[in-house]
């Protein structure tokens, strides 16, 4: 298809989406199904991703919300709804405080109290109450005039419809934020770009019955017009709001001094991803209402408040190089080495490019200027390339056809199930022959869920590999400790500790053993299922000698992909040799078949603190072997809290409150011995 035709097709789709939107929001008519509507929107997104020359200001991908509907009557706010000035860093806060001191003609040593309130990213609304009755609700509109959305606001449970408290003013505008919780937004993800749009779209439905279907929330934080409000500070006002039946933000605090404001800001920014609502900063309000009155407003914002915005979770940088990392399964992962940038307080210098297909799709090249995103604990990644800044002489990145570590051919496997080639390119050796793969396999072998050797982390694997102390998993059990004792940084005690932890792990459960082999597609759960099915290590040997791979198909959860992978693994003589060597060193226990009617049946346990001579994992498995179950919260459903050394105090307190039985290790073992 030529460029013009593509453009025409694209514009037509945008026109269509906007037509359906207008029908829906202004006339409340659904001319097509939601699914079809979403499909057209997705086609637009796909086209934009595929063709860089497609851009249109009316595209639904650029729209934050919908135009205010013509359906709502406009109403004047009795007191304008202002916006807030912004601060971005500590320097801005210090300057802000200085200005306040100057304005109020105060000395620097005065402590000014702030009400620090998380800034919810929703839609603000002003609710007028007359004689205690919810009379009218307006959207912010342009600040002076809002839309009368009373009927829609009335559907929100958090908004009290009648307030009978004596001290509730006779006439007042209560202002706050309408928003949707992230967990509720999950269900509406296909209809709206983000929670804010969902809240805004829902509030502007013509039919309040439609609004009602959407679980909107309301948090109150300020007032507009008032008659009869007799309160001296913002924090007292917030307390009153609560008494009157409004929801207020649980993270509101009263603080003094910019240092404390900064600490609170960092603390909340850290928690930001765990909250069930989106916040984009903290609002600081001078707590004292007399000061607020004296400070007054500038053009469109009060002098007595400022919004301390969180830094964006993305930034612009340049790709200096593209590295190829090789994983345990031979997967080649491209990683962009970028000019270090600070994103939300963390310096980012690497960003994953995922795999070959993803790189092709985004056509990412060395030298490109890119937008990098870092969200939560996820590895930073590249969102898009700024093509306008691409250098003329830049070349397409060619993915290596040979493994950069061992030189074997790299391949993209054909997935028989999806009938497509894998998005990932892999080193075809896939075994210990490739140095990088081997190191990653050994890291997996010693990892927490596998052999879990205390003090034998990733760094030690790399070090011992470099020193040629280990090449294969079995080498871990044949270490030359005398040689290690002579190495820098190793003393007698640390070598003795290492030796002890390695020897301790010579006895291993069957499921951990299977998992530690690092068979592709055989994670913890599949390893457990296979171990339960085969029961003993002896049976495992027989299983692969007889090549009875398809027998595993009867296990619920094991499919063709896993079988193929198991087959490949056990048809590889190198792997069999490793298993044989390990079997000479290790004691591989038989799979434990959990009795449903064990002595701890129907009893729930929770552990806190360090147990003596027993890992938490072992304690858990003992409980489970005796048909007990482990739960992760202190609640009414908990029967026993087992406490070890340095337990979490809060857990004990909660357990006491709920009258949960508390046992120390000995008491617990006694119960176990008595009943088993
Ligand atoms: S006070 C004049 N308090 O932030 C005072 N606003 O940029 C302005 N917002 O339109 C309102 N949380 O939508 C205030 N605790 C809070 C807030 C808050 C969120 C929003 C509100 C306002 C915008 C100002």
XYZ file of C-alpha atoms and ligand atoms in Angstrom:
700
model
C 0.000 0.000 0.000
C 1.376 3.437 -0.770
C 1.795 6.244 1.742
C -1.284 8.197 0.630
C -3.528 5.204 0.849
C -2.260 4.367 4.332
C -2.828 7.962 5.435
C -6.353 7.902 4.030
C -7.161 4.659 5.796
C -5.731 6.050 9.055
C -7.675 9.336 8.893
C -10.895 7.460 8.160
C -10.464 5.344 11.282
C -9.832 8.442 13.427
C -12.938 10.106 12.046
C -14.933 7.007 12.851
C -13.682 6.780 16.450
C -14.431 10.451 17.057
C -17.865 10.055 15.555
C -18.677 7.123 17.892
C -17.248 9.064 20.832
C -19.387 12.088 20.147
C -22.506 9.909 19.785
C -21.691 8.138 23.005
C -20.792 11.090 25.169
C -23.111 13.761 23.795
C -26.078 11.758 22.636
C -25.614 8.658 24.747
C -26.023 6.444 21.718
C -23.844 3.357 21.259
C -23.744 2.784 17.547
C -21.298 -0.104 17.745
C -20.285 -2.688 20.321
C -17.479 -1.894 22.779
C -15.381 -4.667 21.286
C -15.677 -3.267 17.762
C -14.902 0.226 19.036
C -11.792 -1.041 20.824
C -10.761 -2.891 17.688
C -10.779 0.305 15.604
C -8.803 2.118 18.296
C -6.279 -0.686 18.343
C -5.947 -0.534 14.541
C -5.100 3.162 14.843
C -2.458 2.430 17.498
C -0.990 -0.357 15.346
C -0.840 1.883 12.296
C 0.915 4.630 14.266
C 3.423 2.140 15.600
C 4.108 0.764 12.176
C 4.309 4.010 10.202
C 6.188 6.913 11.733
C 4.691 9.409 9.274
C 1.210 8.937 10.747
C 0.257 11.617 13.253
C -3.032 13.403 13.755
C -4.009 15.746 16.527
C -7.438 14.137 16.656
C -6.017 10.680 17.136
C -7.471 8.920 20.187
C -3.893 8.088 21.189
C -3.242 11.759 21.928
C -6.481 12.628 23.656
C -6.408 12.902 27.390
C -10.128 13.179 27.843
C -13.257 14.027 26.028
C -14.531 17.478 25.283
C -16.980 18.647 27.920
C -20.314 17.493 26.815
C -22.866 19.986 25.573
C -25.388 18.148 27.670
C -24.528 19.755 30.946
C -25.694 23.147 32.066
C -22.923 25.640 32.829
C -22.923 27.199 36.295
C -20.787 29.910 37.873
C -18.616 28.859 40.844
C -19.410 31.121 43.812
C -15.683 31.135 44.595
C -13.404 30.275 41.652
C -11.691 26.863 41.615
C -8.039 27.776 41.384
C -5.083 25.734 40.279
C -1.758 25.313 42.065
C 1.753 26.542 41.433
C 4.324 23.759 41.078
C 7.577 22.915 42.828
C 9.901 20.240 41.482
C 12.773 19.970 43.937
C 14.115 20.976 47.336
C 15.437 24.268 45.985
C 11.939 25.249 44.838
C 10.579 24.426 48.299
C 13.236 26.468 50.065
C 12.458 29.417 47.788
C 8.748 28.966 48.375
C 9.203 28.994 52.150
C 11.423 32.078 51.912
C 8.755 33.937 49.944
C 6.127 32.987 52.529
C 8.367 34.224 55.360
C 8.964 37.484 53.513
C 5.330 37.994 52.706
C 4.297 37.384 56.310
C 7.301 39.362 57.477
C 8.527 36.492 59.634
C 12.048 35.525 60.640
C 13.658 32.358 59.235
C 13.520 30.646 62.597
C 9.722 30.612 62.584
C 8.339 27.115 62.090
C 5.523 27.144 59.590
C 3.166 24.193 59.651
C 2.077 22.618 56.383
C -0.746 20.237 55.674
C 0.960 17.791 53.285
C -1.628 15.954 51.170
C -1.019 13.439 48.357
C -2.201 14.982 45.110
C -4.635 12.517 43.600
C -4.669 12.611 39.824
C -8.420 12.677 39.238
C -11.128 15.196 38.435
C -11.950 17.931 40.907
C -15.525 18.678 41.833
C -17.274 21.247 44.001
C -20.262 20.056 46.036
C -22.683 22.636 47.385
C -24.534 21.715 50.577
C -27.451 23.842 51.727
C -29.054 23.121 55.075
C -26.962 19.952 55.226
C -28.376 18.637 51.958
C -26.296 17.923 48.853
C -27.751 20.561 46.612
C -25.571 20.802 43.519
C -22.278 19.498 42.166
C -20.123 21.216 39.568
C -17.054 20.145 37.639
C -14.081 22.502 37.672
C -14.645 23.605 34.074
C -12.486 26.655 33.408
C -12.263 27.469 37.116
C -14.946 30.176 36.984
C -17.695 28.187 35.358
C -18.273 24.460 35.737
C -20.693 21.894 34.394
C -23.630 20.872 36.513
C -22.969 17.174 37.026
C -25.122 16.834 40.168
C -26.993 13.731 39.031
C -23.798 11.887 38.209
C -22.105 12.915 41.444
C -25.139 11.702 43.326
C -24.331 8.147 42.221
C -21.024 8.229 44.113
C -21.257 6.416 47.426
C -18.442 8.416 49.060
C -20.443 11.647 48.644
C -22.776 12.161 51.628
C -26.242 13.183 50.476
C -27.330 14.566 53.811
C -25.252 15.773 56.753
C -26.957 16.302 60.079
C -23.919 17.164 62.256
C -24.652 20.377 64.174
C -21.392 22.101 63.278
C -21.780 21.488 59.540
C -22.112 24.948 57.923
C -25.492 25.920 56.672
C -24.146 26.745 53.213
C -20.804 25.463 51.977
C -19.009 24.166 48.885
C -16.971 21.075 49.735
C -14.271 20.431 47.161
C -12.315 17.342 46.400
C -11.253 14.795 43.844
C -13.337 12.233 41.976
C -11.215 9.279 40.931
C -11.236 5.606 40.162
C -9.124 3.061 41.999
C -6.483 1.285 39.948
C -7.934 -2.118 40.834
C -11.324 -1.031 39.467
C -9.683 0.529 36.421
C -8.286 -2.900 35.502
C -11.803 -3.880 34.409
C -12.178 -0.771 32.249
C -8.733 -0.882 30.710
C -10.057 -1.521 27.221
C -12.264 1.544 27.255
C -9.960 4.222 28.659
C -6.290 5.106 28.386
C -5.747 5.664 32.131
C -7.671 5.902 35.432
C -8.020 9.667 35.129
C -9.691 9.397 31.733
C -11.945 6.688 33.072
C -13.063 8.926 35.945
C -13.558 11.908 33.662
C -15.405 9.889 31.013
C -17.653 8.298 33.602
C -18.506 11.601 35.259
C -19.581 13.029 31.935
C -21.978 10.261 30.985
C -25.299 11.670 29.974
C -27.151 8.946 31.778
C -26.371 8.800 35.528
C -27.242 5.102 35.426
C -24.148 4.650 33.289
C -22.037 6.589 35.820
C -23.428 4.424 38.583
C -21.992 1.316 36.964
C -18.489 2.702 37.460
C -17.073 2.584 40.987
C -16.053 6.234 41.346
C -14.582 7.457 44.646
C -14.451 10.908 46.218
C -11.870 12.367 48.586
C -12.537 15.814 50.099
C -9.737 18.338 50.760
C -10.882 21.951 50.625
C -13.855 24.299 50.482
C -15.045 27.148 48.278
C -17.874 29.393 49.436
C -18.761 28.966 53.106
C -21.132 30.417 55.592
C -20.743 29.284 59.177
C -17.404 27.488 59.041
C -15.662 28.076 62.325
C -12.275 26.432 61.979
C -8.701 27.697 62.304
C -6.545 25.316 60.332
C -6.514 22.964 57.352
C -5.717 19.959 59.550
C -8.727 20.730 61.766
C -10.842 21.185 58.647
C -9.737 17.746 57.373
C -10.675 16.219 60.746
C -14.077 17.880 60.533
C -14.580 16.601 56.985
C -14.116 13.108 58.369
C -16.600 13.689 61.173
C -19.131 15.012 58.688
C -18.890 11.762 56.748
C -16.452 12.583 53.932
C -13.514 10.403 52.996
C -10.135 12.076 53.419
C -6.719 10.889 52.345
C -5.161 8.555 54.928
C -1.684 9.770 53.980
C -2.364 13.425 54.914
C 0.151 14.782 57.447
C 1.043 17.988 59.277
C 4.752 18.818 58.849
C 7.169 21.669 59.483
C 10.380 22.594 57.692
C 11.437 21.772 54.143
C 13.635 18.888 55.329
C 10.581 17.065 56.692
C 8.617 17.901 53.545
C 11.378 16.275 51.487
C 11.481 13.153 53.684
C 7.727 12.731 53.416
C 7.883 13.335 49.646
C 10.484 10.567 49.180
C 8.633 8.199 51.444
C 5.379 8.616 49.534
C 7.106 8.531 46.152
C 8.518 5.130 47.136
C 5.058 3.894 48.080
C 3.491 5.384 44.988
C 3.336 2.136 43.024
C 1.698 0.275 45.876
C -1.188 2.736 46.239
C -4.518 1.866 44.702
C -4.886 5.353 43.209
C -2.682 7.499 41.011
C -0.963 10.453 42.653
C 1.248 12.910 40.831
C 2.733 14.820 43.752
C 2.127 16.235 47.221
C 0.125 19.403 47.877
C 1.478 21.564 50.716
C -0.955 24.009 52.271
C -0.022 26.516 54.978
C -1.942 24.966 57.832
C -3.008 28.119 59.663
C -6.140 29.692 58.133
C -5.195 33.196 59.354
C -1.944 32.934 57.433
C -3.871 31.581 54.424
C -6.184 34.589 54.488
C -3.243 36.986 54.727
C -1.416 35.282 51.886
C -4.401 35.295 49.500
C -4.098 34.475 45.793
C -2.049 35.400 42.773
C -3.771 35.339 39.363
C -5.086 31.796 39.303
C -3.440 30.075 42.264
C -3.382 30.580 46.007
C -0.158 31.826 47.587
C -0.787 29.536 50.551
C -0.366 26.279 48.657
C 2.037 24.623 46.252
C 2.099 21.260 44.469
C 5.382 19.344 44.764
C 5.259 17.228 41.626
C 6.795 13.782 41.307
C 9.375 13.525 38.594
C 8.193 11.799 35.454
C 9.047 8.150 35.184
C 10.735 8.617 31.848
C 13.524 10.649 30.380
C 15.435 11.294 27.178
C 18.883 9.841 26.568
C 21.194 8.636 23.821
C 22.210 5.071 23.019
C 26.004 4.794 23.083
C 26.158 1.092 22.438
C 24.065 -2.052 22.288
C 25.285 -5.045 24.284
C 24.072 -8.584 23.812
C 23.565 -10.504 27.037
C 23.235 -14.269 27.035
C 20.926 -15.996 29.449
C 20.745 -19.489 30.949
C 18.605 -20.775 28.100
C 20.878 -19.211 25.505
C 18.499 -16.295 24.871
C 20.235 -13.251 23.404
C 18.937 -10.087 25.089
C 19.940 -6.735 23.606
C 20.694 -4.091 26.228
C 21.134 -0.400 25.377
C 24.025 1.367 27.100
C 22.733 4.906 27.429
C 24.092 8.230 28.673
C 23.262 8.016 32.378
C 20.055 9.884 33.263
C 18.216 10.405 36.505
C 14.688 9.029 36.328
C 12.675 9.545 39.496
C 15.774 9.691 41.677
C 17.522 6.647 40.193
C 20.427 6.882 37.769
C 19.720 4.709 34.729
C 22.511 3.722 32.347
C 21.162 0.444 30.908
C 17.809 -0.197 29.264
C 16.595 -3.519 27.997
C 15.568 -3.849 24.368
C 13.885 -7.204 25.106
C 14.633 -9.293 22.012
C 15.404 -9.245 18.304
C 11.785 -8.857 17.155
C 11.207 -5.918 19.475
C 14.365 -4.225 18.168
C 13.292 -4.758 14.603
C 9.843 -3.423 15.312
C 11.148 -0.253 16.919
C 14.191 -0.047 14.622
C 16.455 0.949 17.485
C 20.004 1.904 16.507
C 23.258 2.907 18.161
C 23.394 6.734 18.338
C 19.604 7.104 18.557
C 17.958 9.582 20.923
C 15.344 7.646 22.838
C 12.711 7.933 25.555
C 13.524 5.626 28.449
C 10.947 4.556 31.006
C 11.536 3.260 34.515
C 8.401 2.174 36.330
C 8.546 0.536 39.747
C 10.978 -2.332 39.985
C 10.712 -3.240 36.326
C 13.974 -3.087 34.337
C 14.151 0.266 32.489
C 13.163 -0.036 28.845
C 13.013 2.066 25.720
C 9.650 3.435 24.711
C 10.426 5.140 21.437
C 13.053 6.610 19.166
C 13.118 10.300 18.256
C 13.599 9.850 14.527
C 14.080 13.567 13.952
C 17.359 13.320 15.875
C 18.649 10.228 14.053
C 22.073 10.721 12.515
C 22.210 10.442 8.723
C 24.968 7.865 8.776
C 23.226 5.565 11.281
C 22.930 1.915 10.353
C 20.320 -0.636 11.218
C 21.448 -2.822 14.104
C 22.275 -6.287 12.872
C 21.576 -8.976 15.406
C 24.538 -11.362 15.737
C 24.115 -14.556 13.755
C 26.849 -16.119 15.873
C 26.849 -16.289 19.654
C 29.170 -13.529 20.957
C 30.310 -15.895 23.710
C 30.972 -19.255 22.035
C 30.597 -18.564 18.331
C 27.824 -21.122 17.810
C 25.116 -20.293 15.324
C 22.241 -18.242 16.768
C 18.768 -19.400 15.872
C 15.162 -18.344 16.101
C 13.208 -21.431 16.921
C 9.932 -22.320 15.313
C 7.158 -22.734 17.840
C 5.005 -25.638 16.728
C 2.121 -24.466 18.884
C 1.888 -20.862 17.740
C 3.185 -21.791 14.280
C 5.419 -18.768 14.488
C 9.090 -18.141 14.867
C 10.150 -17.206 18.382
C 10.696 -13.478 19.021
C 13.933 -14.403 20.803
C 17.174 -15.431 19.108
C 19.226 -18.025 20.970
C 22.688 -19.483 21.067
C 22.234 -22.919 19.553
C 24.770 -24.610 21.851
C 22.370 -24.177 24.784
C 24.698 -26.221 26.938
C 27.769 -25.878 29.101
C 29.850 -25.503 25.949
C 28.996 -21.814 25.847
C 30.759 -19.942 28.619
C 28.044 -17.327 29.227
C 25.273 -19.933 29.205
C 27.273 -22.148 31.579
C 27.806 -19.342 34.094
C 24.102 -18.508 34.043
C 23.212 -22.189 34.459
C 25.425 -22.457 37.520
C 23.904 -19.272 38.949
C 20.535 -20.924 38.554
C 21.835 -24.138 40.130
C 22.845 -22.367 43.349
C 19.890 -19.971 43.409
C 17.438 -19.681 46.284
C 14.774 -21.985 44.880
C 17.329 -24.551 43.668
C 20.301 -25.609 45.838
C 20.105 -22.410 47.886
C 23.724 -22.545 49.019
C 24.265 -19.935 51.701
C 26.973 -17.430 50.735
C 27.243 -18.798 47.183
C 25.686 -15.967 45.202
C 26.016 -14.767 41.629
C 29.228 -12.846 42.315
C 30.956 -15.935 43.762
C 29.895 -17.992 40.751
C 31.507 -15.434 38.436
C 34.642 -15.216 40.542
C 35.092 -18.987 40.869
C 34.440 -19.372 37.160
C 37.111 -16.828 36.305
C 39.529 -18.635 38.581
C 38.627 -21.904 36.873
C 37.468 -23.378 40.167
C 34.129 -24.388 38.652
C 33.008 -25.308 35.157
C 30.106 -27.622 35.810
C 27.558 -27.848 38.656
C 29.240 -30.882 40.255
C 32.472 -28.896 40.638
C 30.779 -26.952 43.447
C 30.949 -30.063 45.593
C 34.596 -30.749 44.756
C 36.049 -27.320 45.506
C 39.660 -27.004 46.449
C 39.194 -25.282 49.807
C 42.919 -24.973 50.505
C 43.280 -22.947 47.345
C 40.318 -20.740 48.239
C 41.734 -20.097 51.731
C 44.806 -18.555 50.106
C 42.763 -16.156 48.003
C 42.340 -12.456 48.772
C 39.329 -11.747 50.931
C 38.979 -15.320 52.197
C 39.873 -16.254 55.743
C 39.776 -19.593 57.519
C 36.353 -18.897 58.951
C 34.740 -17.841 55.696
C 36.095 -20.945 53.932
C 34.796 -23.119 56.768
C 31.402 -21.433 56.449
C 31.320 -22.012 52.711
C 32.312 -25.653 53.123
C 29.610 -26.086 55.748
C 26.847 -24.572 53.589
C 27.864 -26.599 50.563
C 27.961 -29.868 52.512
C 24.639 -29.036 54.105
C 23.047 -29.004 50.670
C 24.318 -32.419 49.628
C 20.924 -33.725 50.669
C 18.275 -32.261 48.420
C 14.607 -32.761 47.685
C 13.722 -34.361 44.382
C 11.752 -31.334 43.186
C 14.573 -28.887 43.924
C 16.960 -31.209 42.129
C 14.791 -31.242 38.996
C 14.368 -27.477 39.146
C 18.099 -26.900 39.586
C 18.857 -28.655 36.300
C 17.503 -25.557 34.578
C 15.435 -27.347 31.966
C 13.717 -24.747 29.824
C 10.005 -24.321 30.655
C 10.435 -26.335 33.851
C 10.075 -23.791 36.592
C 9.356 -24.450 40.247
C 5.793 -25.587 39.770
C 6.513 -27.928 36.860
C 9.506 -29.379 38.709
C 7.217 -30.082 41.649
C 4.631 -31.737 39.403
C 7.224 -33.899 37.692
C 8.810 -34.919 40.995
C 5.419 -35.951 42.366
C 4.745 -37.949 39.237
C 8.095 -39.752 39.093
C 8.460 -39.993 42.873
C 12.136 -41.093 42.973
C 15.429 -40.202 41.339
C 15.742 -43.842 40.294
C 12.496 -43.531 38.378
C 13.861 -40.418 36.692
C 16.824 -42.375 35.362
C 14.559 -45.114 34.098
C 12.235 -42.499 32.581
C 14.901 -40.986 30.370
C 16.599 -44.278 29.602
C 13.276 -45.590 28.308
C 12.615 -42.240 26.608
C 9.121 -42.193 28.086
C 8.870 -38.434 27.739
C 5.258 -38.457 26.613
C 4.284 -40.092 29.899
C 4.455 -36.641 31.456
C 1.526 -35.530 29.342
C -0.891 -36.973 31.877
C 0.255 -34.320 34.356
C -2.154 -31.426 34.488
C -0.076 -28.386 33.568
C 2.522 -30.133 31.407
C 2.030 -29.712 27.671
C 3.831 -30.215 24.411
C 6.202 -27.280 24.952
C 7.434 -28.691 28.269
C 7.679 -32.258 26.917
C 9.800 -31.102 23.976
C 12.072 -29.247 26.293
C 12.436 -32.196 28.709
C 13.157 -34.438 25.760
C 15.861 -32.137 24.387
C 17.441 -31.929 27.788
C 17.640 -35.663 28.431
C 18.742 -36.510 24.907
C 21.837 -34.413 25.498
C 24.662 -36.671 26.693
C 26.436 -33.791 28.419
C 23.421 -33.248 30.647
C 23.239 -36.963 31.451
C 26.889 -36.945 32.428
C 26.264 -34.043 34.834
C 23.285 -35.852 36.384
C 25.396 -38.986 36.778
C 28.211 -37.066 38.466
C 25.787 -35.259 40.774
C 24.086 -38.508 41.751
C 27.431 -39.814 43.040
C 27.748 -36.829 45.379
C 24.187 -36.033 46.406
C 21.485 -37.681 48.393
C 18.335 -36.961 46.404
C 15.311 -37.532 48.590
C 12.148 -39.133 47.320
C 9.230 -36.849 46.536
C 7.029 -36.176 49.489
C 3.466 -37.029 48.918
C 1.470 -34.804 51.167
C -1.162 -36.555 53.185
C -4.485 -34.761 53.180
C -5.301 -36.201 56.589
C -2.023 -35.363 58.355
C -1.988 -34.358 61.996
C -2.028 -30.624 61.208
C -4.974 -30.909 58.800
C -7.184 -27.809 58.692
C -4.681 -25.840 60.806
C -3.064 -22.664 59.552
C 0.392 -21.401 60.506
C 2.490 -18.347 60.076
C 6.190 -17.938 60.835
C 7.996 -14.837 62.037
C 11.641 -14.448 62.991
C 14.570 -16.807 62.482
C 14.202 -20.405 63.629
C 16.992 -22.275 65.314
C 18.803 -24.764 63.063
C 16.030 -24.813 60.535
C 15.321 -22.656 57.524
C 11.948 -21.112 57.026
C 11.518 -23.207 53.857
C 12.123 -26.389 55.851
C 9.651 -25.384 58.556
C 7.088 -24.630 55.877
C 7.580 -27.962 54.224
C 7.302 -29.825 57.573
C 3.984 -28.100 58.172
C 2.780 -28.912 54.708
C 3.910 -32.520 54.947
C 1.636 -32.849 57.945
C -1.277 -31.320 56.007
C -1.090 -27.915 57.673
C -1.129 -24.782 55.583
C 0.909 -21.610 55.649
C -0.733 -18.216 55.373
C 1.013 -14.926 54.929
C -1.134 -12.572 57.025
C -2.175 -12.440 60.618
C -5.946 -12.694 60.419
C -8.905 -14.397 62.010
C -8.096 -17.413 59.849
C -4.724 -17.950 61.492
C -4.522 -20.716 64.116
C -0.850 -20.520 65.165
C 1.869 -17.889 64.934
C 5.297 -19.519 65.322
C 7.938 -17.115 66.554
C 11.675 -17.448 66.184
C 14.471 -15.017 66.982
C 13.805 -11.327 66.270
C 10.173 -11.725 65.270
C 8.175 -8.843 63.797
C 6.566 -7.151 66.784
C 3.559 -5.968 64.825
C 2.686 -9.540 63.863
C 2.775 -10.628 67.496
C 0.653 -7.684 68.570
C -1.914 -8.393 65.868
C -1.950 -12.075 66.770
C -2.558 -11.219 70.424
C -5.372 -8.881 69.470
C -7.031 -11.590 67.400
C -6.370 -14.193 70.114
C -4.236 -16.291 67.768
C -2.178 -18.909 69.613
C 1.510 -17.986 69.743
C 4.117 -20.767 69.832
C 7.863 -20.670 70.143
C 9.916 -23.184 68.166
C 9.991 -25.775 70.959
C 6.297 -25.555 71.622
C 5.601 -25.988 67.936
C 7.906 -29.010 67.667
C 6.211 -30.525 70.709
C 2.801 -30.292 69.046
C 4.284 -31.836 65.955
C 5.890 -34.741 67.808
C 2.801 -35.370 69.847
C 0.528 -35.553 66.897
C 2.727 -37.139 64.273
S -6.307 22.082 46.860
C -6.574 26.212 45.313
N -5.711 19.677 47.604
O -4.822 19.525 42.151
C -6.406 24.886 45.890
N -5.961 20.106 45.281
O -3.452 21.624 40.417
C -6.488 23.826 44.897
N -5.692 18.121 43.865
O -7.544 21.115 40.651
C -7.056 22.619 45.406
N -5.310 16.716 45.513
O -7.758 18.629 41.164
C -5.961 20.472 46.560
N -5.226 17.588 48.434
C -5.463 18.388 47.403
C -5.483 17.916 46.057
C -5.724 18.812 45.017
C -5.447 16.836 44.189
C -5.846 18.622 42.478
C -7.137 19.353 42.210
C -6.728 20.699 41.702
C -5.339 20.461 41.237
C -4.512 21.710 41.292
